[in-house]
Coordinates of C-alpha atoms in Angstrom, one line a residue:
M1088 CA -36.1 105.6 -44.1
P1089 CA -32.9 104.7 -43.0
W1090 CA -32.3 101.5 -45.2
A1091 CA -33.1 104.0 -48.1
E1092 CA -30.5 104.6 -50.5
S1093 CA -30.2 108.2 -52.2
E1094 CA -32.7 107.8 -55.0
S1095 CA -29.1 109.1 -57.4
S1096 CA -27.7 105.4 -57.3
P1097 CA -28.1 103.1 -59.6
S1098 CA -29.2 100.2 -57.2
S1099 CA -31.0 102.7 -55.7
N1100 CA -34.1 101.6 -52.2
A1101 CA -35.7 104.5 -51.4
D1102 CA -38.6 102.6 -52.0
S1103 CA -38.5 99.6 -50.7
P1104 CA -40.8 98.7 -48.0
L1105 CA -39.3 95.8 -45.7
N1106 CA -36.7 96.1 -43.9
D1107 CA -35.6 92.2 -44.9
L1108 CA -32.9 90.2 -45.5
E1109 CA -33.4 90.8 -49.5
A1110 CA -32.7 94.8 -48.4
G1111 CA -30.3 95.1 -45.8
T1112 CA -29.9 95.5 -42.1
Q1113 CA -29.6 99.4 -41.4
T1114 CA -28.1 100.9 -44.0
P1115 CA -27.6 104.8 -45.0
S1116 CA -28.9 107.7 -47.3
S1117 CA -25.5 107.4 -49.0
L1118 CA -21.7 105.3 -48.4
P1119 CA -19.0 106.5 -48.2
S1120 CA -16.7 105.8 -51.0
W1121 CA -13.6 103.7 -50.1
D1122 CA -10.7 104.0 -52.0
D1123 CA -9.3 100.9 -51.4
L1124 CA -10.1 97.0 -50.0
S1125 CA -7.9 98.5 -47.7
N1126 CA -10.3 101.8 -46.3
Y1127 CA -13.4 100.4 -47.0
T1128 CA -12.6 97.6 -44.4
R1129 CA -11.4 99.7 -41.4
S1130 CA -14.4 101.9 -42.7
S1131 CA -17.0 99.1 -41.3
L1132 CA -15.4 98.5 -38.8
L1133 CA -16.1 102.0 -38.1
W1134 CA -19.5 101.9 -39.4
H1135 CA -21.0 99.9 -37.4
S1136 CA -19.4 100.9 -34.4
Q1137 CA -22.2 104.0 -34.3
R1138 CA -23.5 103.9 -31.5
L1139 CA -20.1 103.6 -29.6
A1140 CA -17.9 105.8 -27.0
P1141 CA -16.2 108.8 -29.3
P1142 CA -12.8 106.7 -28.6
L1143 CA -13.3 104.0 -30.1
Q1144 CA -14.7 105.6 -32.9
E1145 CA -10.7 107.6 -33.0
Y1146 CA -7.7 106.0 -34.0
P1147 CA -4.2 107.2 -32.8
N1148 CA -0.9 107.1 -35.0
N1149 CA 0.8 105.5 -31.7
W1150 CA 0.4 102.1 -31.4
S1151 CA -0.3 101.9 -28.0
T1152 CA -3.1 104.0 -26.9
S1153 CA -4.8 102.5 -30.5
S1154 CA -4.7 99.0 -28.6
G1155 CA -5.1 101.0 -25.3
S1156 CA -8.0 102.7 -26.7
W1157 CA -9.5 98.9 -28.8
L1158 CA -8.9 96.6 -24.7
S1159 CA -11.1 99.7 -23.0
N1160 CA -14.1 99.2 -25.5
L1161 CA -13.5 95.7 -25.9
P1162 CA -16.5 94.9 -23.3
I1163 CA -18.4 98.1 -25.9
L1164 CA -18.2 96.3 -29.4
I1165 CA -18.7 92.5 -28.0
V1166 CA -22.2 93.0 -25.5
P1167 CA -25.2 93.3 -28.2
S1168 CA -26.7 95.8 -29.4
F1169 CA -29.3 96.7 -26.6
L1170 CA -27.5 96.7 -23.5
Q1171 CA -24.6 99.3 -24.8
K1172 CA -25.5 101.6 -23.6
Y1173 CA -25.0 100.2 -19.8
V1174 CA -21.1 99.9 -20.4
G1175 CA -20.5 103.0 -22.3
G1176 CA -21.5 102.5 -25.7
R1177 CA -24.2 105.3 -27.1
P1178 CA -28.4 104.5 -26.9
S1179 CA -29.6 102.6 -29.6
P1180 CA -32.0 105.4 -31.8
D1181 CA -35.3 104.4 -32.4
H1182 CA -36.6 102.5 -35.4
K1183 CA -38.8 104.0 -37.2
L1184 CA -40.9 101.5 -38.3
H1185 CA -42.1 100.8 -41.7
K1186 CA -45.6 100.6 -43.9
I1187 CA -44.4 96.7 -44.4
A1188 CA -42.3 96.6 -40.7
A1189 CA -44.9 93.6 -38.9
L1190 CA -43.5 91.7 -41.8
D1191 CA -40.2 92.0 -40.3
G1192 CA -41.4 91.1 -37.3
L1193 CA -42.5 88.1 -38.1
R1194 CA -39.9 87.1 -39.8
G1195 CA -38.1 87.5 -36.9
W1196 CA -40.7 85.5 -35.2
A1197 CA -40.6 82.6 -37.8
C1198 CA -35.9 82.2 -36.7
L1199 CA -36.9 82.6 -33.2
L1200 CA -39.4 79.1 -34.2
V1201 CA -36.9 77.9 -36.2
F1202 CA -34.1 77.5 -33.3
N1203 CA -37.4 75.8 -30.9
F1204 CA -37.4 72.9 -33.8
H1205 CA -34.0 72.8 -34.3
F1206 CA -33.3 72.5 -30.9
L1207 CA -35.8 70.0 -30.1
F1208 CA -35.8 67.7 -33.1
T1209 CA -32.1 66.9 -32.3
Y1210 CA -33.2 64.9 -29.0
T1211 CA -37.4 63.6 -29.8
W1212 CA -39.4 63.2 -33.0
K1213 CA -42.1 64.3 -31.7
V1214 CA -41.8 68.0 -33.3
A1215 CA -42.8 66.3 -35.8
I1216 CA -46.0 64.8 -35.0
G1217 CA -49.5 66.2 -35.2
W1218 CA -51.6 65.7 -32.4
G1219 CA -53.8 62.6 -32.1
F1220 CA -51.3 60.3 -34.4
A1221 CA -51.2 56.9 -34.7
K1222 CA -53.7 57.6 -31.7
E1223 CA -51.6 58.5 -29.4
N1224 CA -49.6 61.8 -29.0
F1225 CA -51.8 63.4 -27.6
S1226 CA -49.3 66.8 -26.4
I1227 CA -50.8 69.9 -25.7
F1228 CA -47.4 71.1 -28.4
Q1229 CA -49.1 68.5 -30.8
L1230 CA -52.4 70.9 -30.4
P1231 CA -52.6 72.7 -33.9
I1232 CA -51.9 76.2 -33.8
I1233 CA -49.7 75.7 -30.6
H1234 CA -47.3 73.0 -32.7
L1235 CA -46.6 76.5 -34.8
L1236 CA -43.6 77.0 -31.5
T1237 CA -42.0 73.5 -32.2
S1238 CA -43.0 73.4 -35.7
G1239 CA -40.1 74.5 -39.0
H1240 CA -40.7 73.8 -41.8
I1241 CA -43.9 76.6 -41.9
M1242 CA -41.7 79.2 -41.0
V1243 CA -38.7 78.6 -44.2
A1244 CA -42.0 77.7 -46.0
I1245 CA -43.3 82.0 -44.7
F1246 CA -39.4 82.9 -45.0
F1247 CA -39.7 81.8 -49.1
V1248 CA -43.2 84.5 -49.1
I1249 CA -41.9 87.4 -48.3
S1250 CA -38.9 86.8 -50.1
G1251 CA -41.2 87.3 -53.4
Y1252 CA -43.4 89.9 -51.3
V1253 CA -40.4 92.6 -51.5
L1254 CA -38.7 91.5 -54.2
S1255 CA -41.1 92.4 -57.1
Y1256 CA -42.9 94.5 -55.0
K1257 CA -40.7 97.7 -56.5
P1258 CA -40.5 96.8 -59.6
L1259 CA -43.9 96.3 -60.1
K1260 CA -44.3 99.5 -58.3
T1261 CA -42.0 100.2 -60.5
I1262 CA -44.1 98.8 -63.7
R1263 CA -46.8 100.5 -63.3
S1264 CA -46.4 103.6 -63.0
R1265 CA -44.5 103.3 -67.1
S1266 CA -41.3 103.4 -65.8
W1267 CA -39.5 100.9 -67.5
D1268 CA -35.9 102.7 -67.4
Q1269 CA -36.1 102.6 -64.3
T1270 CA -37.7 98.8 -64.1
F1271 CA -34.8 98.5 -66.1
V1272 CA -32.2 99.5 -63.5
V1273 CA -34.0 98.0 -59.9
L1274 CA -34.1 94.1 -61.3
A1275 CA -30.2 95.1 -62.7
S1276 CA -29.2 95.4 -59.1
S1277 CA -31.4 93.2 -57.7
T1278 CA -29.8 91.0 -58.9
F1279 CA -26.3 91.8 -58.8
R1280 CA -26.7 92.4 -55.5
R1281 CA -28.7 88.7 -54.4
G1282 CA -25.5 86.1 -54.9
L1283 CA -23.7 88.6 -52.6
R1284 CA -26.2 89.9 -50.6
L1285 CA -27.4 85.4 -49.4
Y1286 CA -23.2 84.5 -49.9
I1287 CA -21.0 86.6 -47.9
P1288 CA -22.2 85.9 -44.7
S1289 CA -23.5 82.6 -45.5
I1290 CA -19.7 81.9 -46.1
I1291 CA -17.8 83.5 -43.3
G1292 CA -19.8 82.1 -40.9
I1293 CA -18.9 78.3 -41.8
A1294 CA -15.1 79.3 -42.0
I1295 CA -16.3 80.3 -38.8
V1296 CA -17.1 77.1 -38.0
M1297 CA -13.9 75.8 -39.7
A1298 CA -12.1 77.7 -37.3
A1299 CA -13.5 75.9 -34.8
V1300 CA -13.0 72.3 -35.3
R1301 CA -10.0 73.7 -35.3
M1302 CA -10.0 74.7 -32.2
G1303 CA -11.4 70.9 -30.8
V1304 CA -15.5 73.3 -29.9
Y1305 CA -16.3 70.0 -31.9
N1306 CA -14.8 68.1 -29.7
Y1307 CA -17.0 66.6 -27.3
S1308 CA -20.2 67.0 -29.3
H1309 CA -18.7 64.9 -31.4
V1310 CA -18.7 62.5 -28.5
V1311 CA -21.8 62.8 -27.6
V1312 CA -22.9 62.2 -31.4
N1313 CA -20.8 58.9 -31.4
E1314 CA -22.8 57.8 -27.3
G1315 CA -25.9 57.9 -29.3
Q1316 CA -27.9 58.5 -26.4
T1317 CA -29.0 61.9 -26.6
I1318 CA -28.7 62.8 -29.6
L1319 CA -32.6 60.8 -30.0
G1320 CA -34.4 62.2 -32.6
T1321 CA -32.8 63.9 -35.5
N1322 CA -28.8 63.1 -36.2
E1323 CA -28.4 66.0 -38.8
Q1324 CA -25.0 67.0 -40.8
H1325 CA -22.1 67.1 -38.0
P1326 CA -18.4 69.2 -38.3
I1327 CA -17.0 67.1 -39.3
I1328 CA -13.0 66.7 -37.4
L1329 CA -10.3 65.8 -40.3
P1330 CA -7.0 64.7 -38.6
T1331 CA -4.8 67.9 -40.4
F1332 CA -5.8 72.2 -41.2
Y1333 CA -5.1 71.4 -45.1
M1334 CA -7.3 69.0 -45.1
Q1335 CA -9.4 70.9 -43.5
L1336 CA -9.2 73.6 -45.0
W1337 CA -10.5 71.5 -48.6
D1338 CA -13.2 70.2 -46.9
W1339 CA -14.2 74.2 -46.4
Y1340 CA -13.5 75.1 -49.8
R1341 CA -15.3 72.0 -51.8
T1342 CA -18.3 72.8 -49.0
V1343 CA -18.6 76.7 -50.0
V1344 CA -18.0 75.3 -53.6
H1345 CA -21.3 72.5 -52.9
L1346 CA -23.4 76.0 -51.7
T1347 CA -23.0 78.0 -54.0
D1348 CA -23.5 76.0 -57.7
P1349 CA -26.5 77.6 -58.7
W1350 CA -26.9 74.3 -61.5
N1351 CA -27.4 71.6 -58.8
W1352 CA -31.5 72.5 -57.8
G1353 CA -31.5 69.0 -54.9
L1354 CA -31.3 70.3 -51.2
Y1355 CA -28.3 70.6 -50.2
Y1356 CA -27.4 69.7 -46.5
N1357 CA -23.5 71.1 -45.7
Y1358 CA -21.9 69.4 -42.1
Y1359 CA -20.6 72.8 -41.1
N1360 CA -24.2 73.6 -41.1
P1361 CA -26.4 71.9 -42.5
H1362 CA -29.8 75.1 -41.7
L1363 CA -27.8 76.7 -45.1
W1364 CA -28.9 74.6 -47.3
T1365 CA -31.9 77.6 -48.1
I1366 CA -29.6 80.0 -48.9
P1367 CA -29.1 78.3 -52.2
V1368 CA -32.6 77.8 -53.0
E1369 CA -33.8 81.1 -52.5
F1370 CA -31.0 82.8 -54.8
R1371 CA -31.9 79.8 -57.1
C1372 CA -35.3 81.1 -56.7
S1373 CA -34.8 84.8 -57.0
I1374 CA -33.3 84.8 -60.8
V1375 CA -36.6 82.3 -61.5
L1376 CA -38.4 86.1 -59.8
F1377 CA -36.5 88.2 -61.7
L1378 CA -37.2 86.8 -64.8
T1379 CA -40.1 86.3 -64.5
I1380 CA -40.8 89.7 -63.4
L1381 CA -38.7 91.6 -66.5
A1382 CA -40.7 89.0 -69.0
T1383 CA -44.2 90.3 -68.4
S1384 CA -42.8 93.4 -67.4
R1385 CA -44.6 94.7 -70.1
L1386 CA -46.9 93.4 -69.7
R1387 CA -51.4 94.8 -68.5
S1388 CA -51.5 93.5 -65.4
S1389 CA -54.6 90.5 -65.6
V1390 CA -52.7 89.5 -68.0
R1391 CA -49.2 89.5 -66.1
I1392 CA -51.3 88.1 -63.3
G1393 CA -52.3 85.5 -65.3
L1394 CA -49.3 84.0 -66.2
V1395 CA -47.8 83.9 -62.7
A1396 CA -50.4 82.3 -62.0
C1397 CA -50.4 79.5 -65.0
L1398 CA -46.4 79.6 -63.8
L1399 CA -47.5 79.1 -60.2
W1400 CA -50.0 76.4 -61.3
F1401 CA -47.1 75.1 -63.2
C1402 CA -44.3 74.3 -60.2
V1403 CA -47.3 72.8 -58.3
R1404 CA -48.0 70.4 -60.1
W1405 CA -43.6 69.5 -61.1
G1406 CA -42.8 70.4 -57.0
R1407 CA -41.6 72.6 -57.4
W1408 CA -42.5 73.8 -53.8
D1409 CA -40.4 76.5 -53.3
V1410 CA -40.8 78.9 -56.0
V1411 CA -45.5 78.3 -55.6
L1412 CA -44.1 79.8 -52.3
F1413 CA -42.1 82.9 -54.6
L1414 CA -44.3 83.7 -56.9
S1415 CA -47.2 83.5 -54.4
G1416 CA -46.0 86.8 -53.0
M1417 CA -45.2 88.1 -56.3
L1418 CA -49.2 88.1 -56.8
M1419 CA -49.9 88.9 -53.9
A1420 CA -47.2 92.5 -53.7
E1421 CA -49.7 93.5 -57.6
V1422 CA -52.7 93.1 -55.7
D1423 CA -51.4 95.2 -53.0
L1424 CA -50.0 97.7 -55.7
I1425 CA -53.1 97.2 -57.3
H1426 CA -55.3 98.2 -54.1
G1427 CA -53.1 100.9 -52.8
I1428 CA -53.0 98.2 -49.6
W1429 CA -49.6 101.2 -48.8
E1430 CA -50.0 103.9 -50.6
N1431 CA -52.6 106.0 -52.0
P1432 CA -53.2 103.7 -55.5
A1433 CA -51.7 105.4 -58.3
P1434 CA -54.4 107.6 -61.0
A1435 CA -56.1 104.7 -63.6
P1436 CA -55.2 105.6 -67.4
T1437 CA -57.0 107.4 -70.3
T1438 CA -56.0 106.3 -72.7
A1439 CA -56.3 103.0 -74.7
S1440 CA -52.8 102.3 -76.0
S1441 CA -51.5 102.5 -71.9
V1442 CA -49.9 99.0 -71.5
D1443 CA -51.3 98.0 -67.5
S1444 CA -54.7 99.9 -68.5
T1445 CA -56.1 98.4 -65.1
P1446 CA -58.0 99.9 -63.2
T1447 CA -57.4 101.3 -60.0
T1448 CA -60.3 102.1 -57.2
T1449 CA -59.1 104.9 -53.9
K1450 CA -60.4 102.7 -51.3
P1451 CA -59.0 99.3 -50.4
F1452 CA -62.7 97.2 -50.8
W1453 CA -61.4 95.5 -47.3
N1454 CA -61.8 99.0 -45.8
E1455 CA -65.1 99.2 -46.7
K1456 CA -67.1 100.1 -44.3
A1457 CA -70.0 96.3 -43.7
P1458 CA -73.2 96.8 -46.9
S1459 CA -76.5 98.6 -45.7
L1460 CA -78.9 94.7 -45.9
P1461 CA -82.6 95.1 -47.2
I1462 CA -84.1 94.1 -44.5
Q1463 CA -84.4 95.0 -40.9
L1464 CA -82.6 93.4 -38.2
P1465 CA -82.4 93.4 -34.6
P1466 CA -79.0 95.5 -33.1
A1467 CA -77.6 92.7 -31.8
V1468 CA -78.0 91.1 -34.8
H1469 CA -75.5 94.3 -36.7
R1470 CA -73.8 94.0 -34.5
A1471 CA -72.8 90.4 -34.8
I1472 CA -72.3 91.0 -39.1
R1473 CA -70.6 93.6 -38.0
V1474 CA -68.0 92.7 -35.9
C1475 CA -66.8 89.5 -38.7
H1476 CA -67.2 91.8 -41.5
R1477 CA -63.8 93.6 -39.1
N1478 CA -62.3 90.9 -38.0
R1479 CA -62.6 89.1 -41.3
W1480 CA -58.4 89.0 -41.9
L1481 CA -58.1 87.6 -38.3
G1482 CA -60.5 84.8 -39.4
V1483 CA -58.2 84.0 -42.6
F1484 CA -54.6 85.1 -40.5
V1485 CA -56.3 81.8 -37.4
T1486 CA -56.9 79.3 -40.7
G1487 CA -53.5 79.6 -41.7
L1488 CA -52.0 79.5 -38.2
Y1489 CA -54.0 75.6 -37.9
I1490 CA -53.3 74.1 -41.9
G1491 CA -49.5 75.7 -41.1
S1492 CA -49.6 73.6 -38.0
S1493 CA -49.2 70.9 -40.5
P1494 CA -46.9 68.4 -38.3
N1495 CA -43.9 67.6 -40.9
N1496 CA -44.5 63.3 -40.2
G1497 CA -47.8 61.4 -41.0
F1498 CA -50.6 64.5 -42.1
K1499 CA -51.8 62.0 -43.9
W1500 CA -52.7 59.5 -40.7
T1501 CA -53.1 62.8 -38.8
P1502 CA -56.4 64.1 -37.4
G1503 CA -57.7 67.5 -39.2
Y1504 CA -55.2 67.1 -41.5
I1505 CA -56.5 64.1 -43.6
W1506 CA -58.7 66.7 -45.2
L1507 CA -55.0 68.6 -46.8
A1508 CA -53.5 65.1 -47.6
R1509 CA -56.4 64.6 -50.5
L1510 CA -55.6 68.1 -52.1
T1511 CA -51.6 67.2 -51.7
P1512 CA -51.0 66.8 -55.3
K1513 CA -48.7 63.7 -55.8
T1514 CA -46.0 65.2 -57.0
Y1515 CA -45.0 67.5 -54.1
P1516 CA -41.5 65.6 -53.3
E1517 CA -42.3 66.4 -49.1
P1518 CA -45.6 66.3 -49.3
H1519 CA -46.1 68.1 -46.1
R1520 CA -44.8 71.1 -48.3
F1521 CA -48.5 72.0 -49.4
P1522 CA -50.8 72.6 -46.4
Q1523 CA -48.2 74.3 -45.4
T1524 CA -47.2 76.3 -48.1
I1525 CA -51.0 77.3 -47.5
G1526 CA -51.2 78.3 -44.8
A1527 CA -47.9 80.9 -44.7
V1528 CA -49.3 82.7 -47.7
L1529 CA -52.9 82.8 -45.7
I1530 CA -50.9 84.3 -42.5
V1531 CA -49.1 87.1 -44.4
L1532 CA -51.7 88.0 -47.2
A1533 CA -54.0 88.8 -43.7
I1534 CA -51.2 90.4 -42.2
N1535 CA -50.7 92.8 -44.5
R1536 CA -54.7 93.1 -44.5
S1537 CA -55.0 93.7 -40.7
P1538 CA -53.9 96.9 -38.2
A1539 CA -54.7 94.3 -35.6
I1540 CA -52.5 91.6 -36.2
Q1541 CA -49.9 93.5 -37.3
R1542 CA -49.1 95.0 -34.2
L1543 CA -48.0 91.5 -32.8
F1544 CA -45.4 92.3 -34.7
T1545 CA -44.6 96.0 -34.9
N1546 CA -43.8 95.9 -31.4
P1547 CA -39.8 96.8 -30.3
F1548 CA -39.0 92.8 -29.3
S1549 CA -40.0 92.0 -32.9
Q1550 CA -38.7 94.2 -35.2
Y1551 CA -35.2 93.5 -33.0
L1552 CA -35.4 90.1 -34.5
G1553 CA -36.5 90.8 -37.4
R1554 CA -33.4 92.6 -38.1
I1555 CA -31.5 90.9 -36.6
S1556 CA -33.0 87.3 -38.5
F1557 CA -29.9 86.2 -41.5
A1558 CA -27.4 86.6 -38.6
F1559 CA -29.7 85.0 -35.9
Y1560 CA -30.1 82.0 -38.8
I1561 CA -26.6 81.5 -39.9
V1562 CA -25.5 81.0 -35.7
H1563 CA -27.8 79.4 -34.0
G1564 CA -27.2 76.0 -35.9
P1565 CA -23.6 75.8 -34.9
I1566 CA -24.4 77.4 -31.2
L1567 CA -26.9 74.1 -30.9
H1568 CA -24.3 72.0 -32.2
S1569 CA -21.4 72.6 -30.3
L1570 CA -22.4 74.1 -26.6
G1571 CA -26.2 72.4 -27.0
Y1572 CA -24.7 68.8 -28.2
S1573 CA -22.7 69.4 -24.9
I1574 CA -24.4 70.7 -22.4
M1575 CA -27.8 68.8 -22.6
P1576 CA -26.3 65.4 -21.2
S1577 CA -25.3 67.4 -17.8
I1578 CA -28.4 68.9 -17.6
W1579 CA -30.5 65.7 -18.0
A1580 CA -27.9 63.9 -15.3
V1581 CA -28.6 65.9 -13.6
V1582 CA -32.6 66.2 -13.0
G1583 CA -33.4 62.8 -14.4
R1584 CA -35.1 62.0 -18.2
Q1585 CA -36.9 58.7 -17.1
T1586 CA -40.0 61.0 -16.9
D1587 CA -41.7 63.9 -19.5
F1588 CA -41.5 66.4 -16.3
Q1589 CA -37.7 65.3 -16.1
A1590 CA -37.0 65.7 -19.4
G1591 CA -39.2 68.5 -20.6
L1592 CA -37.5 70.7 -17.4
G1593 CA -33.8 68.9 -19.5
F1594 CA -35.2 71.3 -22.8
L1595 CA -35.9 74.4 -20.4
L1596 CA -33.2 74.3 -19.0
G1597 CA -30.7 73.9 -22.2
W1598 CA -33.1 76.0 -24.1
L1599 CA -33.1 79.1 -21.5
V1600 CA -28.8 78.9 -22.0
C1601 CA -28.2 78.7 -25.7
L1602 CA -30.9 80.6 -27.1
P1603 CA -29.8 83.9 -25.0
I1604 CA -26.5 83.3 -26.2
S1605 CA -27.5 82.8 -29.8
I1606 CA -29.1 86.3 -29.8
C1607 CA -26.0 87.7 -28.1
V1608 CA -24.3 85.8 -30.8
A1609 CA -26.2 86.7 -33.8
D1610 CA -26.1 90.3 -32.8
L1611 CA -22.3 90.6 -32.7
F1612 CA -22.2 88.2 -36.2
W1613 CA -25.5 91.2 -37.1
R1614 CA -22.9 93.6 -36.5
A1615 CA -20.0 92.2 -37.9
V1616 CA -20.7 90.9 -41.1
D1617 CA -24.2 90.9 -41.8
I1618 CA -24.5 94.9 -41.6
P1619 CA -21.2 95.0 -43.7
S1620 CA -21.9 92.9 -46.2
V1621 CA -24.5 94.7 -47.3
R1622 CA -22.9 98.2 -48.1
F1623 CA -20.0 95.9 -49.3
A1624 CA -22.3 94.6 -52.0
R1625 CA -23.6 98.5 -52.8
W1626 CA -20.0 99.8 -53.1
L1627 CA -19.2 97.1 -55.7
E1628 CA -21.4 98.1 -57.6
E1629 CA -21.7 101.3 -57.0
K1630 CA -17.5 101.2 -58.5
L1631 CA -18.5 98.8 -61.2
V1632 CA -21.4 99.7 -62.7
V1633 CA -22.2 101.6 -65.5
Q1634 CA -23.9 106.0 -65.2
A1635 CA -25.7 107.9 -66.8
G1636 CA -23.1 109.6 -69.7
W1637 CA -21.0 107.5 -68.8
T1638 CA -18.5 106.8 -72.3
N1639 CA -15.6 104.6 -71.3
D1640 CA -17.2 102.1 -72.3
L1641 CA -18.4 102.6 -75.5
P1642 CA -15.8 102.3 -78.8
T1643 CA -14.0 105.5 -80.2
S1644 CA -15.9 105.4 -83.5
M1645 CA -19.3 105.4 -81.0
K1646 CA -18.4 108.6 -77.9
G1647 CA -20.3 111.8 -78.8
K1648 CA -23.1 110.2 -80.2
K1649 CA -26.9 109.8 -79.8

């Protein structure tokens, strides 16, 4: 796999099932040996220019020649990776699909739908309300399932389920193969790199927004916010313009401090990029997940599943919906490993003293043919039964989409979702998170088991969205707050906003401007920041980790002793 590391690496990721923001994107099979950080910076710039024309990868001694080379290849650097072949760059290589590539595509689409939500909810509350609420609100976009196109909270739940699944898949696989030493190595590596993986791109993204504030990029958007005629929906946190650069720099520093605070379990919405509230949540829940895997690593599978299920219920009762999603991903990964969803299951242990004595099957039960019936039925009935049996995971998928369509506001008074409100624990601080949790789990569960559904997320466009998803998530908010806020008043000044048709036309025109620009900027951020940050974290770990046979950290009296 192109993102796998060498097996000898302490942070080996060769068995990583997903090209995920947890594992990094497009990582090579081995990392270069950088002697110092300056060499790293230069090498990282070269690394993500592999698709560029050869002159960009050469550094002539003559400064003017070097500058000319960079300038001539500047269009190749700034255009999206999928367009570089049209401006002289090398064509993008074919990306071989890995086993769980569908989840990669799912995450990409989830990011795109989050963009839709954040684009719309600034100007209207309709995206947070379901069909038939208050005996009105009968827009087609408020219908169940269709509502997902403009609803963002369910997408966050999907992010967290995927993270729990991916982060736990490999350590659980090593646990089931009794590779305890490898389990420790995987968990140690994941824990060390997790914060770097999440926070480096996020902090750089906030720094770019801070620089844009000082350059006046947000001046007009502040005028739009203050005049109060365009922002009729959610007026979320907007970058503050301070009198001096020194004050702005300290404000950015305090923002980074609060963003990286591991002790505060509250949701932190910073003013530079409020959508990054999910990053500290991801980090804290990842640490809880790693600790849970470590604590249960020597237990039998049945015991581990039972204890994690009890812990999940405990988190439900205390309203920790974020941890519930991560633990749900872990449980799904364990069950998939037991039944050999993505690979042939390991043979069941034969000794009574084995730690993990959970039997395995040679064929997943959902791949078996429909059982023969003891009575004779007409052929049409037989065909109907077999079609239902074959499409049962499609039914689970549609059910997940329906439940996940639960609106953010007033779902207890929304037709079709009142029964879900009655099931929601009173302990949930945000009640709408509970049905959306159920929907996210069902969606991921169905995708993992249905090749037909997987095809929706393994096409080239979906896979591309998955590759740039983390970068897209980081950059789309600042673009909507600067460019989006600035152009929407002008668009509605031309097309009008008095009728639903005029308002919708304005939304469409603004969306057609902001989305392509967000994707292009995300592609650049992915190549310039996201990928190098992954490699930096792995390079740093390789430099600091204690290799096998290393004795320099031991006291002199202990060196050479076993």
